[in-house]
Amino acid sequence: MIGKALAKKIRAGERVYGTCTVSPTPVWVNAIATARPDFVFIDTEHNTLDRSQVGWMCQTYSALGIVPIVRIPSPDPFLATSTLDDGAMGIVAPYIETVAQVDGLRGAAKHRPLKGARLKERLEGKSVSTEIDAYINKHNADNVLIINIESQPAIDALDDLLDAPEVDGVLIGPHDLSCNLGIPEQYDAPEFLAAVQTIFDKAREHERGAGMHFWGGVDQQVRFLEMGCNFMIHSADLLLVRDHLTSELNAIRARMGDLPQGEGGPSLTI
Amino acid sequence: MIGKALAKKIRAGERVYGTCTVSPTPVWVNAIATARPDFVFIDTEHNTLDRSQVGWMCQTYSALGIVPIVRIPSPDPFLATSTLDDGAMGIVAPYIETVAQVDGLRGAAKHRPLKGARLKERLEGKSVSTEIDAYINKHNADNVLIINIESQPAIDALDDLLDAPEVDGVLIGPHDLSCNLGIPEQYDAPEFLAAVQTIFDKAREHERGAGMHFWGGVDQQVRFLEMGCNFMIHSADLLLVRDHLTSELNAIRARMGDLPQGEGGPSLTI
Amino acid sequence: MIGKALAKKIRAGERVYGTCTVSPTPVWVNAIATARPDFVFIDTEHNTLDRSQVGWMCQTYSALGIVPIVRIPSPDPFLATSTLDDGAMGIVAPYIETVAQVDGLRGAAKHRPLKGARLKERLEGKSVSTEIDAYINKHNADNVLIINIESQPAIDALDDLLDAPEVDGVLIGPHDLSCNLGIPEQYDAPEFLAAVQTIFDKAREHERGAGMHFWGGVDQQVRFLEMGCNFMIHSADLLLVRDHLTSELNAIRARMGDLPQGEGGPSLTI
Amino acid sequence: MIGKALAKKIRAGERVYGTCTVSPTPVWVNAIATARPDFVFIDTEHNTLDRSQVGWMCQTYSALGIVPIVRIPSPDPFLATSTLDDGAMGIVAPYIETVAQVDGLRGAAKHRPLKGARLKERLEGKSVSTEIDAYINKHNADNVLIINIESQPAIDALDDLLDAPEVDGVLIGPHDLSCNLGIPEQYDAPEFLAAVQTIFDKAREHERGAGMHFWGGVDQQVRFLEMGCNFMIHSADLLLVRDHLTSELNAIRARMGDLPQGEGGPSLTI
Amino acid sequence: MIGKALAKKIRAGERVYGTCTVSPTPVWVNAIATARPDFVFIDTEHNTLDRSQVGWMCQTYSALGIVPIVRIPSPDPFLATSTLDDGAMGIVAPYIETVAQVDGLRGAAKHRPLKGARLKERLEGKSVSTEIDAYINKHNADNVLIINIESQPAIDALDDLLDAPEVDGVLIGPHDLSCNLGIPEQYDAPEFLAAVQTIFDKAREHERGAGMHFWGGVDQQVRFLEMGCNFMIHSADLLLVRDHLTSELNAIRARMGDLPQGEGGPSLTI
Amino acid sequence: MIGKALAKKIRAGERVYGTCTVSPTPVWVNAIATARPDFVFIDTEHNTLDRSQVGWMCQTYSALGIVPIVRIPSPDPFLATSTLDDGAMGIVAPYIETVAQVDGLRGAAKHRPLKGARLKERLEGKSVSTEIDAYINKHNADNVLIINIESQPAIDALDDLLDAPEVDGVLIGPHDLSCNLGIPEQYDAPEFLAAVQTIFDKAREHERGAGMHFWGGVDQQVRFLEMGCNFMIHSADLLLVRDHLTSELNAIRARMGDLPQGEGGPSLTI
């Protein structure tokens, strides 16, 4: 029940630490596990992973006691359910803004196998039977539900979005949020930090996890943790490689007088 | 003809820089390309890559002008040839110690499509015809052949191994070499450094690339370059992620008083 | 035209037998074929299969004369169509409850390449031309359409759902149905059996296949067949392995006094 | 910026040439590149390709300077975005008929990372800030958006569909169009040619690319080009193989008196 | 150190139980784990598994505490080593008959990273240094080495083959053995059973695991255990499915009067 | 028994026709099947195919009644056997020159499961028992063995190579043969044609299939058939696409005045 334990922790305000990983090769798991993360964030929104690759990653991480949490490409309830069936123990739904989106997801993550009209009744608070209530609670106990908050409209609606008790936490997507606020990639701007603070505060008021996926240095990450973040996704394997490889290779070349001219490769989206 | 150009450079003593990459996901290429390496080292000896994954990696890197060099799991001439057919522009043959091994590889990398008795004649210096000589030289012009030197017996035989003009360079595997010398993982030990110096010196005497795959810091890498290394494989994506993730996550946790007890994950072989 | 023949059989009340298979390995096909099923049920709703794996399974089974029927993860018409293009000869749409869902699916399975406004007209009974009518009928002749009936609301709507002549059969998902009825996994409960009987009866009244996917023993399966089931999916490779391996291994261990303590692995959803 | 350059060309009325390719094997790229196409059309609507296979194809073609344009199976904005993230430089959306469909796609292809309410405002012409306007334009500059026009209703709505400035071109799907017109596969019928002419004319009036995917002989293709087509997808690897293999093998067999009796294999949909 | 613990057990004469699994799908692991095997036997000699599929299976099973043991297609030391690098904790080498074969394998499984001349010295009993001895022992501690005994010549040579202390156990391949003895598939024949007894006895005399891969009923398996087998591979997922599906489906059909005529599918080799 | 039937035909001098296919996508099979080949030649020597992809191709083609014959990358008996286990019905062994190579292969293809010393005896003509003789003959009845003859030394040894009754046919690799003769790619040269004639004649004298893999036009192919070829591999999907796409696209562009300058893509090896 490591999914359940993680959900309980972030609701209680304890801090958990993870990283984003998108490399679908078996031995990679050992490299990530060395850092002893509490969970991994497998992002299928921006990364080219096949269903079976995600399934294997989830199975292996969960067997190692590291909670596999998968971001799906769209807030589609069917996709959330099949991803959980494949072995994910948590779902991050991208760019959530409306209660209707949350309703689809909380059904998918926490009330299966109910669907259709019966699920609608249950989401409205009607019970089928005490037996089925117990069954569903047990069946879905290990599923974590996280929603991405990445816009001003989502911040404005956050109290309503967190009305749903099934949402275990929120996750800030800083790139999208900064663009939505009109200050692209300005992660130190006061408006950006204020928006982050509001999201963290509301999450904690509602006793949900306050999450951030960021790729900054130690000081920046500590700042977010001190602002209330307790579900920290530190960087991504893809970004760690890009940034450290570039910086180290350039440092070595510079020492030897071999620095190449011009600019590097294409940009990457997270 | 980027393979040919790279071979020419390392024979001439110019320095080239690369990294080891083992992550078979399309978007990863962009992260590596950002660092503008001259080549990538795709190690299939210690890493779980399918043939089609290696083929795609090779095709994409070579299209980007980054020379894909693949280490094959054994010094098997058939494997060398099929890997070149799949798109590799260079082969690293692991743990070479004898002239017979080199003979198999130089045939596979530089004299295809000749095989069997005819190839044997050609390796012994007999020409089939001037027409076929020209044809074969053109057909194999872009293929780079590198041999791993990882033992005292290989050092002792190095002059003979480099008699073959087809060998474009040598590559030190420091882990295996240190074990072979009886000083496992002691990369600063005088005996280790002396062995490295001997290999670099002999490679340069024979006007071949002097290669090192190492995962040290800038100072260590510069030391090897100053010792004569001119084919530098800086670290590996797998190791960069493992080491920087562990170090950064621990630094963040330490600042927050959240450092976990005990040790990290399983070891990794390069 | 093995898809067409199967649809004709189940509409006529003849019995056909299949199994669920989710193992994407080429030689597996031989193991399944040994049992001479009329069709296979490839469930991508709950199982981690890539598109190309499903495509290969479909191509191989259909070449062997075994009809490949695929359950898609959601009742999405686009997914139904692309799955048929990949080689499936039948679609099982999960959890159907409304006529609107059926309309999307019957268009996708039986009226391609018409789409959009023109398809809407055709579903309403308007003909484009006799030529195009003949063309479409021929083009889609081998496609089987099955809808999953897994809830009381679906039973209540069943006459309407079967108004669409394109639906070749219904399939009971007993796990979801039992939960929907408030009696989870109580497959011998009178309410459950009554619901099953109703579904079978209505299907046969409308001259459609009466399907059941169940993993019971011979007696249980015969009971369903005697109740009117004529589209029988007997168990699944995954379940046959789990149950027989556990039971046989435990029997052997028990005989040797080696039975392990504690409980077995995680649960599986079908 | 090869995507941007291609979009600029087809808007300006210059002709570009490509082919459809669906074979996911690395060395295949070399066969296609030999013909020096300006772009490739990777059709995932009718072909069994995994996400990672499409990603590798896109990365390799774009590295070679050949624009990878992917047809997605449905006009789903989330799928358009994730396909672009995977490396596609252009999206073909199948069977477009309504302005609402176009709105979803132009947001996905040209205004990311904006989503939700903010995107809706932007699509309605409201600016978040000049800074974010510049950022978004740069971020999406290389993305090409093409819509499939395959029906009379789409032709009727074409002026409205092309109101959106983000649509870089239209693409005729002749098979679907001929069926929609009630004249299946009658590609020389006057009604068919008239519909094609209308689409080309409207596309050029609006200064967008006029596209056709057809598998005809040189004369047929030249006819379409002379009618105004300037975005020509010539056949498909799958069709070239089927047709030339059948024709050549039959010619050889006929010469030897070995022609087999009966008919060939199953039909293929493009 | 679950590999080490398993090797210790079988050397000590304790019984361990496993099964053969060849289905490369993530969720399958849960079905196998339900039976709580001590180890799994992943056979790549007769089954179509890609390197990455085997790698994922190994990583997941070992994370679950179930020792992954892989049969490689040939007794190739390079293949043994790379399979261990991919995550296997044990190697079964097929059809071993000579001491030279064993020498290649014990080097590959228990003395890496030594290779070549240095390894030869070590296999002959020469020590490089106490430091390197300790290093190598630790590095290879978790690797299990099993050799397939499948012929009369192997039985005749068994004492010599077991001279090598690195061999942790022997495994009878009953199909090959019965053919080698001239009594194909006669698993109850006295000659067959006598050969089995000899192999078990010799293995236990040398204090190594006495292994059998067989697909019989409980009585047959108990017989082998009582004869001394203590490394029992009970059947295979492929065989369990084939046999139980065929038998159950036929039983059901027979009850309904629907038994098909003729024979089943192609044969399967284990 | 379609493999057995094909072997019987080519031994009897009847003509069979196939093509080379290297595209691992399920729907591709339909394109190839349209041409009604007797067999397909799946070349894994020069093409990047994973083991599971080859397995699926073999399973699907054999289910369609088209004999799948796989060229393995080296004349390795273990590889021949595992490829047959994966579903191939025939093996083409590349570049055969010696009787020792043939001995390895005829054991692997026609005498399994015998191996080692027992196999050696059997290859020397000793029988284990009449029972095992019958068993082995039945077990291997459907396996076709073809050897590539691609050199003068092989021609010189051909009578000896064909002494082995297990060899069902020879296959000329014209590219390698022309290079070996010192006349690269001169497929109309008298020396080349004389060598081809010798090979065909010897094959037919020994009552074995006389095979040629060539990518010429109808006239060239007919010439080879008239010279005695009766196992004709006509071109390859890869080559058909490259050549016809280039030629058609250039013809269209030329008509429009749009022919690009310069040369096409990289070369391809068959």
Short mmCIF file of N, CA and C in Angstrom, two decimals, chain B residues 13 33 41 46 70 101-102 177 211 222 250-251 257:
data_model
loop_
_atom_site.label_atom_id
_atom_site.label_comp_id
_atom_site.label_asym_id
_atom_site.label_seq_id
_atom_site.Cartn_x
_atom_site.Cartn_y
_atom_site.Cartn_z
N GLY B 13 45.74 13.68 -34.25
CA GLY B 13 46.02 14.21 -32.92
C GLY B 13 45.10 15.33 -32.49
N ALA B 33 22.29 16.53 -27.88
CA ALA B 33 22.78 17.43 -28.93
C ALA B 33 23.04 18.83 -28.41
N PHE B 41 28.79 7.67 -27.85
CA PHE B 41 29.25 6.31 -27.60
C PHE B 41 28.04 5.55 -27.05
N HIS B 46 27.05 -3.26 -21.86
CA HIS B 46 26.52 -3.29 -20.50
C HIS B 46 25.09 -2.76 -20.42
N VAL B 70 29.29 2.59 -31.68
CA VAL B 70 28.61 1.59 -30.86
C VAL B 70 29.62 0.58 -30.32
N GLN B 101 42.04 -11.28 -32.86
CA GLN B 101 40.81 -10.51 -32.66
C GLN B 101 40.78 -9.28 -33.58
N VAL B 102 41.92 -8.61 -33.65
CA VAL B 102 41.98 -7.41 -34.50
C VAL B 102 41.75 -7.78 -35.96
N LEU B 177 40.45 -2.05 -16.69
CA LEU B 177 41.90 -1.93 -16.62
C LEU B 177 42.37 -1.93 -15.16
N GLY B 211 42.08 7.16 -26.69
CA GLY B 211 40.75 7.36 -26.13
C GLY B 211 40.61 6.97 -24.67
N VAL B 222 40.59 16.80 -17.56
CA VAL B 222 41.66 17.62 -18.13
C VAL B 222 43.01 16.91 -17.97
N ASN B 250 19.93 14.93 -2.22
CA ASN B 250 20.43 14.87 -0.84
C ASN B 250 20.71 16.26 -0.29
N ALA B 251 21.23 17.15 -1.12
CA ALA B 251 21.50 18.51 -0.65
C ALA B 251 20.20 19.21 -0.26
N GLY B 257 16.30 19.02 6.50
CA GLY B 257 16.32 18.05 7.59
C GLY B 257 15.61 16.74 7.25
#
